[in-house]
Amino acid sequence: TRNSLFQWFTFLIMYDTILNGGDMKYELGDVVVMKKEHPCKNNMFKIVRLGADIKIECIKCGRLIMLPRVEFNKKIKRVIKNV
C-alpha cells in the first residue's frame, strides 16, 4: 500500500504541474510574455484580473483579453514581475 500511495502522490504532483503551467508563478499586475503575438505586433500583456478566468491587457494597444486559466497557462511563455 505504501508503493501505491507514493504512485498516487506522484500522479497528483504531475497533474497539478500540468494544470498550473509548471513553475510559472504570476500575480496581479505582473507583465507576461505570450507565445503568440497580438495583431498589433506585441506579445507583452499586463495581468488585470485573476480567478478562474484571467484578464490581460495588451501593453501596446490597451485591448483587454479574457482567457480561461488552463488556456492562459498553455499560452504563457514567461513572467516579468511587476514592471
Coordinates of N, CA and C in Angstrom, one line a residue:
T1 N 0.8 -1.2 0.0 CA 0.0 0.0 0.0 C 0.9 1.3 0.0
R2 N 2.0 1.2 0.6 CA 2.9 2.3 0.6 C 3.4 2.7 -0.8
N3 N 3.6 1.7 -1.6 CA 4.1 2.0 -3.0 C 2.9 2.6 -3.8
S4 N 1.7 2.1 -3.6 CA 0.6 2.7 -4.3 C 0.3 4.1 -3.9
L5 N 0.5 4.4 -2.6 CA 0.3 5.7 -2.1 C 1.3 6.7 -2.7
F6 N 2.5 6.2 -2.8 CA 3.6 7.0 -3.4 C 3.3 7.3 -4.9
Q7 N 2.8 6.3 -5.6 CA 2.4 6.5 -7.0 C 1.3 7.5 -7.2
W8 N 0.3 7.4 -6.3 CA -0.8 8.3 -6.3 C -0.4 9.8 -6.0
F9 N 0.5 9.9 -5.1 CA 1.1 11.3 -4.7 C 1.9 11.8 -5.9
T10 N 2.6 11.0 -6.6 CA 3.4 11.4 -7.7 C 2.5 11.8 -8.9
F11 N 1.4 11.1 -9.1 CA 0.4 11.4 -10.1 C -0.2 12.8 -9.8
L12 N -0.6 13.0 -8.6 CA -1.2 14.3 -8.2 C -0.2 15.5 -8.5
I13 N 1.0 15.3 -8.1 CA 2.0 16.4 -8.4 C 2.2 16.7 -9.9
M14 N 2.3 15.6 -10.7 CA 2.4 15.8 -12.1 C 1.1 16.4 -12.7
Y15 N 0.0 16.0 -12.3 CA -1.3 16.6 -12.7 C -1.4 18.1 -12.4
D16 N -1.0 18.4 -11.2 CA -1.0 19.8 -10.7 C -0.1 20.7 -11.6
T17 N 1.1 20.1 -11.9 CA 2.1 20.8 -12.7 C 1.6 21.1 -14.1
I18 N 0.9 20.1 -14.7 CA 0.3 20.3 -16.0 C -0.7 21.3 -16.0
L19 N -1.6 21.3 -15.0 CA -2.7 22.3 -15.0 C -2.2 23.7 -14.6
N20 N -1.2 23.8 -13.8 CA -0.8 25.1 -13.4 C 0.4 25.7 -14.2
G21 N 0.7 25.0 -15.3 CA 1.8 25.6 -16.1 C 3.2 25.4 -15.6
G22 N 3.4 24.4 -14.8 CA 4.8 24.2 -14.3 C 5.2 25.2 -13.2
D23 N 6.3 25.8 -13.4 CA 6.9 26.7 -12.4 C 6.4 28.2 -12.6
M24 N 5.5 28.4 -13.5 CA 5.0 29.7 -13.8 C 4.2 30.3 -12.6
K25 N 4.8 31.2 -11.9 CA 4.0 31.9 -10.8 C 3.8 33.3 -11.3
Y26 N 2.5 33.7 -11.2 CA 2.2 35.1 -11.7 C 1.2 35.7 -10.7
E27 N 1.2 37.0 -10.6 CA 0.3 37.7 -9.7 C -0.3 38.8 -10.4
L28 N -1.3 39.5 -9.7 CA -2.0 40.6 -10.3 C -1.0 41.7 -10.6
G29 N -1.0 42.3 -11.7 CA -0.1 43.4 -12.1 C 1.2 43.0 -12.7
D30 N 1.5 41.7 -12.8 CA 2.7 41.2 -13.5 C 2.5 41.4 -15.0
V31 N 3.7 41.5 -15.7 CA 3.7 41.6 -17.1 C 4.1 40.2 -17.6
V32 N 3.4 39.6 -18.6 CA 3.7 38.3 -19.1 C 4.0 38.4 -20.6
V33 N 4.9 37.5 -21.0 CA 5.2 37.4 -22.5 C 4.4 36.1 -22.9
M34 N 3.6 36.3 -24.0 CA 2.9 35.2 -24.5 C 3.6 34.6 -25.7
K35 N 3.2 33.3 -26.1 CA 3.9 32.6 -27.2 C 3.6 33.3 -28.5
K36 N 2.3 33.6 -28.7 CA 1.9 34.3 -30.0 C 1.6 35.8 -29.7
E37 N 1.9 36.5 -30.7 CA 1.7 38.0 -30.5 C 0.3 38.4 -30.9
H38 N 0.0 39.6 -30.4 CA -1.3 40.2 -30.6 C -1.3 40.8 -32.0
P39 N -2.5 41.0 -32.7 CA -2.5 41.6 -34.0 C -1.7 43.0 -34.1
C40 N -1.5 43.7 -33.0 CA -0.8 44.9 -33.0 C 0.7 44.7 -33.0
K41 N 1.2 43.4 -33.1 CA 2.6 43.0 -33.2 C 3.3 43.2 -31.8
N42 N 2.6 42.9 -30.8 CA 3.1 42.9 -29.4 C 2.8 41.6 -28.7
N43 N 3.7 41.1 -27.9 CA 3.4 39.9 -27.2 C 3.5 40.0 -25.7
M44 N 3.5 41.3 -25.2 CA 3.6 41.6 -23.7 C 2.3 42.1 -23.2
F45 N 1.8 41.5 -22.1 CA 0.5 41.8 -21.6 C 0.6 42.0 -20.1
K46 N -0.2 42.8 -19.5 CA -0.3 43.0 -18.1 C -1.5 42.3 -17.5
I47 N -1.3 41.5 -16.4 CA -2.4 40.8 -15.8 C -3.3 41.8 -15.0
V48 N -4.6 41.9 -15.4 CA -5.5 42.8 -14.8 C -6.5 42.1 -13.8
R49 N -6.8 40.8 -14.0 CA -7.7 40.1 -13.2 C -7.3 38.6 -13.1
L50 N -7.4 38.1 -11.9 CA -7.1 36.7 -11.6 C -8.3 36.0 -11.1
G51 N -8.5 34.8 -11.5 CA -9.6 34.0 -11.0 C -9.7 32.7 -11.8
A52 N -10.9 32.2 -12.0 CA -11.0 31.0 -12.9 C -10.6 31.4 -14.3
D53 N -11.0 32.7 -14.7 CA -10.5 33.3 -15.9 C -9.5 34.3 -15.6
I54 N -8.6 34.6 -16.5 CA -7.6 35.6 -16.4 C -7.7 36.7 -17.4
K55 N -7.8 37.9 -17.0 CA -7.9 39.0 -17.9 C -6.6 39.7 -18.0
I56 N -6.1 39.9 -19.3 CA -4.9 40.5 -19.6 C -5.1 41.7 -20.5
E57 N -4.2 42.7 -20.4 CA -4.3 43.9 -21.2 C -3.0 44.1 -22.0
C58 N -3.2 44.3 -23.3 CA -2.1 44.5 -24.2 C -1.3 45.8 -23.8
I59 N 0.0 45.7 -23.7 CA 0.8 46.8 -23.2 C 0.8 47.9 -24.3
K60 N 0.8 47.5 -25.6 CA 0.9 48.4 -26.7 C -0.4 49.2 -27.0
C61 N -1.5 48.4 -27.2 CA -2.8 49.0 -27.7 C -3.8 49.1 -26.6
G62 N -3.7 48.4 -25.5 CA -4.6 48.5 -24.4 C -5.8 47.6 -24.5
R63 N -5.9 46.8 -25.5 CA -7.0 45.9 -25.6 C -7.1 44.8 -24.5
L64 N -8.3 44.6 -24.0 CA -8.4 43.6 -22.9 C -8.8 42.2 -23.5
I65 N -8.2 41.2 -23.0 CA -8.5 39.8 -23.4 C -8.7 39.0 -22.2
M66 N -9.8 38.1 -22.2 CA -10.1 37.2 -21.1 C -9.9 35.8 -21.6
L67 N -9.1 35.0 -20.8 CA -8.8 33.6 -21.2 C -9.1 32.7 -20.0
P68 N -9.6 31.5 -20.2 CA -9.7 30.6 -19.1 C -8.2 30.3 -18.6
R69 N -8.1 30.0 -17.3 CA -6.8 29.8 -16.6 C -6.0 28.7 -17.3
V70 N -6.6 27.6 -17.7 CA -5.9 26.5 -18.3 C -5.4 26.9 -19.6
E71 N -6.1 27.6 -20.4 CA -5.7 28.1 -21.7 C -4.5 29.1 -21.6
F72 N -4.7 30.0 -20.6 CA -3.7 31.0 -20.3 C -2.3 30.3 -20.0
N73 N -2.4 29.3 -19.1 CA -1.2 28.6 -18.7 C -0.5 27.9 -19.9
K74 N -1.2 27.5 -20.9 CA -0.6 26.9 -22.1 C 0.0 27.9 -23.0
K75 N -0.6 29.1 -23.0 CA -0.1 30.2 -23.9 C 1.0 31.1 -23.4
I76 N 1.3 31.0 -22.1 CA 2.3 31.9 -21.5 C 3.7 31.4 -21.8
K77 N 4.6 32.3 -22.0 CA 6.0 32.0 -22.3 C 6.9 32.3 -21.1
R78 N 6.7 33.5 -20.6 CA 7.5 33.8 -19.3 C 6.8 34.9 -18.6
V79 N 7.2 35.1 -17.3 CA 6.6 36.2 -16.5 C 7.7 37.2 -16.2
I80 N 7.3 38.5 -16.3 CA 8.2 39.6 -15.9 C 7.5 40.2 -14.7
K81 N 8.1 40.1 -13.6 CA 7.4 40.6 -12.3 C 7.2 42.1 -12.3
N82 N 6.0 42.5 -11.9 CA 5.6 43.9 -11.7 C 6.5 45.0 -12.3
V83 N 6.3 45.1 -13.7 CA 7.1 46.1 -14.4 C 6.3 47.4 -14.4

